Amino acid sequence: MNADLRKINDLDRLIHEPARLMIVTILSAVESADFLYLQHETGLTRGNLSAHLSKLEEAGYVKIEKTYKGKLPLTVCKLTATGQKALNGYRRQLQQFMAATTG
Amino acid sequence: MNADLRKINDLDRLIHEPARLMIVTILSAVESADFLYLQHETGLTRGNLSAHLSKLEEAGYVKIEKTYKGKLPLTVCKLTATGQKALNGYRRQLQQFMAATTG
């Protein structure tokens, strides 16, 4: 059992953080999402969402484009191929852990 | 989807931390375990394991008894009923999240 167990310690902690797991999960289901949509879906505060998006952007998991919709600023977020791969790997690791262990 | 998603933000963060998830998972499978056994199974350093156990003890999830085996000190750890319930709840929440979402 301990080999399966120890793998949990190698989980991608960037994605393991619940707020960021929400964000990448939402982004994996859509082509792109703007900041307000993400805020609405996640229930995160503006500051929290912004901080988590920055970390995901730094890691290359999310691409953020600041643009305009008419005169209003619009922040468009997109999961990158790297981010999608990281999310897939994370989910796989978690599933393996859950299957290999019981409560 | 967002109701299921948001639930992930309510996860018990004490258990969500991978090292602590390892510890409670091991303890849930045995009657009790001593410190050295836990260190061996988890691969954690003495200091890390000790710090995580303290947090789990503070939360009432783990009971720790310091005793002796002959002249050698022995630290015996046990998952409490509260800890078992928290682990069960955590696993259930995680399973629901995984079922409700895809990568």
mmCIF file of C-alpha atoms in Angstrom:
data_model
loop_
_atom_site.group_PDB
_atom_site.id
_atom_site.type_symbol
_atom_site.label_atom_id
_atom_site.label_comp_id
_atom_site.label_asym_id
_atom_site.label_seq_id
_atom_site.Cartn_x
_atom_site.Cartn_y
_atom_site.Cartn_z
ATOM 1 C CA MET A 1 0.000 0.000 0.000
ATOM 2 C CA ASN A 2 2.716 2.527 0.785
ATOM 3 C CA ALA A 3 3.829 3.016 -2.845
ATOM 4 C CA ASP A 4 0.303 4.084 -3.826
ATOM 5 C CA LEU A 5 0.063 6.182 -0.715
ATOM 6 C CA ARG A 6 3.303 8.007 -1.237
ATOM 7 C CA LYS A 7 2.264 9.018 -4.731
ATOM 8 C CA ILE A 8 -0.288 11.316 -3.156
ATOM 9 C CA ASN A 9 2.618 13.385 -1.891
ATOM 10 C CA ASP A 10 3.654 14.026 -5.502
ATOM 11 C CA LEU A 11 0.306 15.562 -6.429
ATOM 12 C CA ASP A 12 0.542 18.816 -8.334
ATOM 13 C CA ARG A 13 -0.046 21.196 -5.418
ATOM 14 C CA LEU A 14 -0.831 24.054 -7.735
ATOM 15 C CA ILE A 15 -3.943 22.192 -8.864
ATOM 16 C CA HIS A 16 -4.591 20.476 -5.537
ATOM 17 C CA GLU A 17 -5.487 23.807 -3.924
ATOM 18 C CA PRO A 18 -9.329 23.720 -3.963
ATOM 19 C CA ALA A 19 -9.913 27.207 -5.396
ATOM 20 C CA ARG A 20 -7.451 26.573 -8.220
ATOM 21 C CA LEU A 21 -8.942 23.114 -8.826
ATOM 22 C CA MET A 22 -12.306 24.858 -9.325
ATOM 23 C CA ILE A 23 -10.818 27.350 -11.755
ATOM 24 C CA VAL A 24 -8.996 24.837 -13.955
ATOM 25 C CA THR A 25 -12.002 22.496 -13.906
ATOM 26 C CA ILE A 26 -14.265 25.276 -15.175
ATOM 27 C CA LEU A 27 -11.750 26.328 -17.805
ATOM 28 C CA SER A 28 -11.345 22.736 -18.996
ATOM 29 C CA ALA A 29 -15.051 22.700 -19.888
ATOM 30 C CA VAL A 30 -15.126 25.885 -21.953
ATOM 31 C CA GLU A 31 -13.204 27.451 -24.822
ATOM 32 C CA SER A 32 -12.482 30.520 -22.682
ATOM 33 C CA ALA A 33 -14.059 32.390 -19.792
ATOM 34 C CA ASP A 34 -13.987 35.992 -18.699
ATOM 35 C CA PHE A 35 -13.114 37.120 -15.191
ATOM 36 C CA LEU A 36 -16.688 37.926 -14.132
ATOM 37 C CA TYR A 37 -17.955 34.559 -15.294
ATOM 38 C CA LEU A 38 -15.229 32.803 -13.291
ATOM 39 C CA GLN A 39 -16.009 34.932 -10.259
ATOM 40 C CA HIS A 40 -19.680 34.034 -10.531
ATOM 41 C CA GLU A 41 -19.057 30.314 -10.993
ATOM 42 C CA THR A 42 -16.461 29.949 -8.257
ATOM 43 C CA GLY A 43 -17.895 32.347 -5.688
ATOM 44 C CA LEU A 44 -14.365 33.623 -5.032
ATOM 45 C CA THR A 45 -13.683 37.256 -4.210
ATOM 46 C CA ARG A 46 -12.145 39.430 -6.879
ATOM 47 C CA GLY A 47 -8.806 39.489 -5.038
ATOM 48 C CA ASN A 48 -8.668 35.756 -4.427
ATOM 49 C CA LEU A 49 -9.598 34.866 -7.979
ATOM 50 C CA SER A 50 -7.035 37.309 -9.295
ATOM 51 C CA ALA A 51 -4.264 35.875 -7.096
ATOM 52 C CA HIS A 52 -5.052 32.280 -8.067
ATOM 53 C CA LEU A 53 -5.206 33.155 -11.765
ATOM 54 C CA SER A 54 -1.801 34.811 -11.522
ATOM 55 C CA LYS A 55 -0.277 31.674 -10.027
ATOM 56 C CA LEU A 56 -1.840 29.538 -12.744
ATOM 57 C CA GLU A 57 -0.584 31.953 -15.396
ATOM 58 C CA GLU A 58 2.957 31.896 -13.970
ATOM 59 C CA ALA A 59 2.943 28.114 -14.189
ATOM 60 C CA GLY A 60 1.825 28.307 -17.813
ATOM 61 C CA TYR A 61 -1.460 26.551 -17.012
ATOM 62 C CA VAL A 62 -3.690 29.480 -17.931
ATOM 63 C CA LYS A 63 -3.383 32.170 -20.585
ATOM 64 C CA ILE A 64 -4.842 35.547 -19.669
ATOM 65 C CA GLU A 65 -5.686 38.219 -22.206
ATOM 66 C CA LYS A 66 -6.715 41.684 -21.198
ATOM 67 C CA THR A 67 -8.865 43.246 -23.859
ATOM 68 C CA TYR A 68 -11.954 45.450 -24.242
ATOM 69 C CA LYS A 69 -15.620 44.799 -24.924
ATOM 70 C CA GLY A 70 -16.661 48.162 -26.255
ATOM 71 C CA LYS A 71 -15.259 50.495 -23.656
ATOM 72 C CA LEU A 72 -15.329 47.952 -20.835
ATOM 73 C CA PRO A 73 -12.173 46.070 -19.918
ATOM 74 C CA LEU A 74 -12.477 42.332 -20.399
ATOM 75 C CA THR A 75 -10.155 39.685 -18.975
ATOM 76 C CA VAL A 76 -10.305 36.464 -20.928
ATOM 77 C CA CYS A 77 -8.870 33.268 -19.430
ATOM 78 C CA LYS A 78 -8.065 30.069 -21.221
ATOM 79 C CA LEU A 79 -6.633 26.746 -20.085
ATOM 80 C CA THR A 80 -3.417 25.992 -21.987
ATOM 81 C CA ALA A 81 -2.437 22.551 -23.283
ATOM 82 C CA THR A 82 0.036 22.373 -20.391
ATOM 83 C CA GLY A 83 -2.751 23.173 -17.930
ATOM 84 C CA GLN A 84 -5.052 20.568 -19.440
ATOM 85 C CA LYS A 85 -2.305 17.971 -19.230
ATOM 86 C CA ALA A 86 -1.632 18.885 -15.598
ATOM 87 C CA LEU A 87 -5.322 18.612 -14.737
ATOM 88 C CA ASN A 88 -5.618 15.219 -16.458
ATOM 89 C CA GLY A 89 -2.571 13.945 -14.582
ATOM 90 C CA TYR A 90 -3.884 15.282 -11.293
ATOM 91 C CA ARG A 91 -7.267 13.606 -11.736
ATOM 92 C CA ARG A 92 -5.585 10.330 -12.696
ATOM 93 C CA GLN A 93 -3.366 10.397 -9.601
ATOM 94 C CA LEU A 94 -6.308 11.171 -7.356
ATOM 95 C CA GLN A 95 -8.398 8.388 -8.856
ATOM 96 C CA GLN A 96 -5.561 5.918 -8.392
ATOM 97 C CA PHE A 97 -5.207 6.973 -4.782
ATOM 98 C CA MET A 98 -8.926 6.641 -4.109
ATOM 99 C CA ALA A 99 -9.031 3.228 -5.783
ATOM 100 C CA ALA A 100 -5.997 1.957 -3.886
ATOM 101 C CA THR A 101 -7.211 3.044 -0.474
ATOM 102 C CA THR A 102 -10.368 2.968 1.561
ATOM 103 C CA GLY A 103 -11.561 5.341 4.223
ATOM 104 C CA MET B 1 -22.170 22.432 -12.376
ATOM 105 C CA ASN B 2 -21.181 25.302 -10.126
ATOM 106 C CA ALA B 3 -22.907 23.921 -6.993
ATOM 107 C CA ASP B 4 -20.858 20.725 -7.233
ATOM 108 C CA LEU B 5 -17.794 22.724 -8.035
ATOM 109 C CA ARG B 6 -18.111 25.087 -5.126
ATOM 110 C CA LYS B 7 -18.364 22.197 -2.696
ATOM 111 C CA ILE B 8 -14.719 21.479 -3.379
ATOM 112 C CA ASN B 9 -13.920 24.742 -1.640
ATOM 113 C CA ASP B 10 -15.499 23.340 1.555
ATOM 114 C CA LEU B 11 -13.157 20.354 1.656
ATOM 115 C CA ASP B 12 -11.603 19.695 5.030
ATOM 116 C CA ARG B 13 -8.226 21.328 4.373
ATOM 117 C CA LEU B 14 -6.665 19.585 7.327
ATOM 118 C CA ILE B 15 -7.133 16.273 5.532
ATOM 119 C CA HIS B 16 -6.710 17.671 2.021
ATOM 120 C CA GLU B 17 -3.013 18.351 2.681
ATOM 121 C CA PRO B 18 -1.331 15.370 0.976
ATOM 122 C CA ALA B 19 1.002 14.391 3.835
ATOM 123 C CA ARG B 20 -1.858 14.439 6.333
ATOM 124 C CA LEU B 21 -4.088 12.541 3.909
ATOM 125 C CA MET B 22 -1.407 9.841 3.848
ATOM 126 C CA ILE B 23 -1.227 9.723 7.630
ATOM 127 C CA VAL B 24 -4.975 9.467 8.276
ATOM 128 C CA THR B 25 -5.358 6.936 5.462
ATOM 129 C CA ILE B 26 -2.719 4.695 7.032
ATOM 130 C CA LEU B 27 -4.223 5.101 10.491
ATOM 131 C CA SER B 28 -7.700 4.272 9.184
ATOM 132 C CA ALA B 29 -6.412 0.850 8.122
ATOM 133 C CA VAL B 30 -4.813 -0.158 11.424
ATOM 134 C CA GLU B 31 -5.739 -0.274 15.092
ATOM 135 C CA SER B 32 -2.789 1.954 15.951
ATOM 136 C CA ALA B 33 0.649 2.744 14.573
ATOM 137 C CA ASP B 34 3.874 3.893 16.164
ATOM 138 C CA PHE B 35 5.854 6.884 14.980
ATOM 139 C CA LEU B 36 8.591 4.882 13.254
ATOM 140 C CA TYR B 37 6.086 2.801 11.328
ATOM 141 C CA LEU B 38 4.344 5.973 10.115
ATOM 142 C CA GLN B 39 7.671 7.506 9.176
ATOM 143 C CA HIS B 40 8.562 4.413 7.173
ATOM 144 C CA GLU B 41 5.211 4.183 5.410
ATOM 145 C CA THR B 42 4.919 7.862 4.535
ATOM 146 C CA GLY B 43 8.555 8.621 3.767
ATOM 147 C CA LEU B 44 8.193 11.897 5.682
ATOM 148 C CA THR B 45 11.020 13.344 7.724
ATOM 149 C CA ARG B 46 10.829 13.102 11.487
ATOM 150 C CA GLY B 47 10.129 16.832 11.788
ATOM 151 C CA ASN B 48 7.436 16.907 9.113
ATOM 152 C CA LEU B 49 5.640 13.863 10.442
ATOM 153 C CA SER B 50 5.757 15.290 13.937
ATOM 154 C CA ALA B 51 4.327 18.645 12.829
ATOM 155 C CA HIS B 52 1.501 17.035 10.852
ATOM 156 C CA LEU B 53 0.631 14.692 13.729
ATOM 157 C CA SER B 54 0.433 17.654 16.086
ATOM 158 C CA LYS B 55 -2.051 19.422 13.825
ATOM 159 C CA LEU B 56 -4.150 16.276 13.556
ATOM 160 C CA GLU B 57 -4.019 15.846 17.322
ATOM 161 C CA GLU B 58 -5.087 19.459 17.913
ATOM 162 C CA ALA B 59 -8.106 18.902 15.663
ATOM 163 C CA GLY B 60 -9.014 15.781 17.648
ATOM 164 C CA TYR B 61 -8.494 13.562 14.594
ATOM 165 C CA VAL B 62 -5.609 11.584 16.053
ATOM 166 C CA LYS B 63 -4.820 10.461 19.577
ATOM 167 C CA ILE B 64 -1.159 10.266 20.470
ATOM 168 C CA GLU B 65 0.190 8.324 23.413
ATOM 169 C CA LYS B 66 3.789 8.559 24.503
ATOM 170 C CA THR B 67 4.818 5.411 26.265
ATOM 171 C CA TYR B 68 7.798 3.050 26.543
ATOM 172 C CA LYS B 69 8.700 -0.261 25.008
ATOM 173 C CA GLY B 70 11.169 -1.527 27.573
ATOM 174 C CA LYS B 71 13.483 1.447 27.928
ATOM 175 C CA LEU B 72 12.776 2.868 24.470
ATOM 176 C CA PRO B 73 10.256 5.664 24.067
ATOM 177 C CA LEU B 74 7.305 4.707 21.888
ATOM 178 C CA THR B 75 4.815 7.104 20.335
ATOM 179 C CA VAL B 76 1.546 5.380 19.501
ATOM 180 C CA CYS B 77 -0.925 7.088 17.143
ATOM 181 C CA LYS B 78 -4.549 6.207 16.646
ATOM 182 C CA LEU B 79 -7.291 7.669 14.451
ATOM 183 C CA THR B 80 -10.182 8.873 16.612
ATOM 184 C CA ALA B 81 -13.865 8.428 15.724
ATOM 185 C CA THR B 82 -13.889 12.138 14.811
ATOM 186 C CA GLY B 83 -10.891 11.616 12.541
ATOM 187 C CA GLN B 84 -12.483 8.608 10.863
ATOM 188 C CA LYS B 85 -15.678 10.555 10.276
ATOM 189 C CA ALA B 86 -13.713 13.464 8.807
ATOM 190 C CA LEU B 87 -11.826 11.127 6.473
ATOM 191 C CA ASN B 88 -15.059 9.447 5.341
ATOM 192 C CA GLY B 89 -16.627 12.836 4.660
ATOM 193 C CA TYR B 90 -13.556 14.032 2.792
ATOM 194 C CA ARG B 91 -13.477 10.970 0.551
ATOM 195 C CA ARG B 92 -17.192 11.298 -0.157
ATOM 196 C CA GLN B 93 -16.822 14.962 -1.140
ATOM 197 C CA LEU B 94 -13.882 14.179 -3.377
ATOM 198 C CA GLN B 95 -15.700 11.320 -5.065
ATOM 199 C CA GLN B 96 -18.723 13.537 -5.702
ATOM 200 C CA PHE B 97 -16.499 16.202 -7.209
ATOM 201 C CA MET B 98 -14.738 13.706 -9.463
ATOM 202 C CA ALA B 99 -18.056 12.202 -10.582
ATOM 203 C CA ALA B 100 -19.609 15.601 -11.264
ATOM 204 C CA THR B 101 -16.713 16.927 -13.322
ATOM 205 C CA THR B 102 -14.420 15.756 -16.041
ATOM 206 C CA GLY B 103 -10.869 16.757 -16.807
#
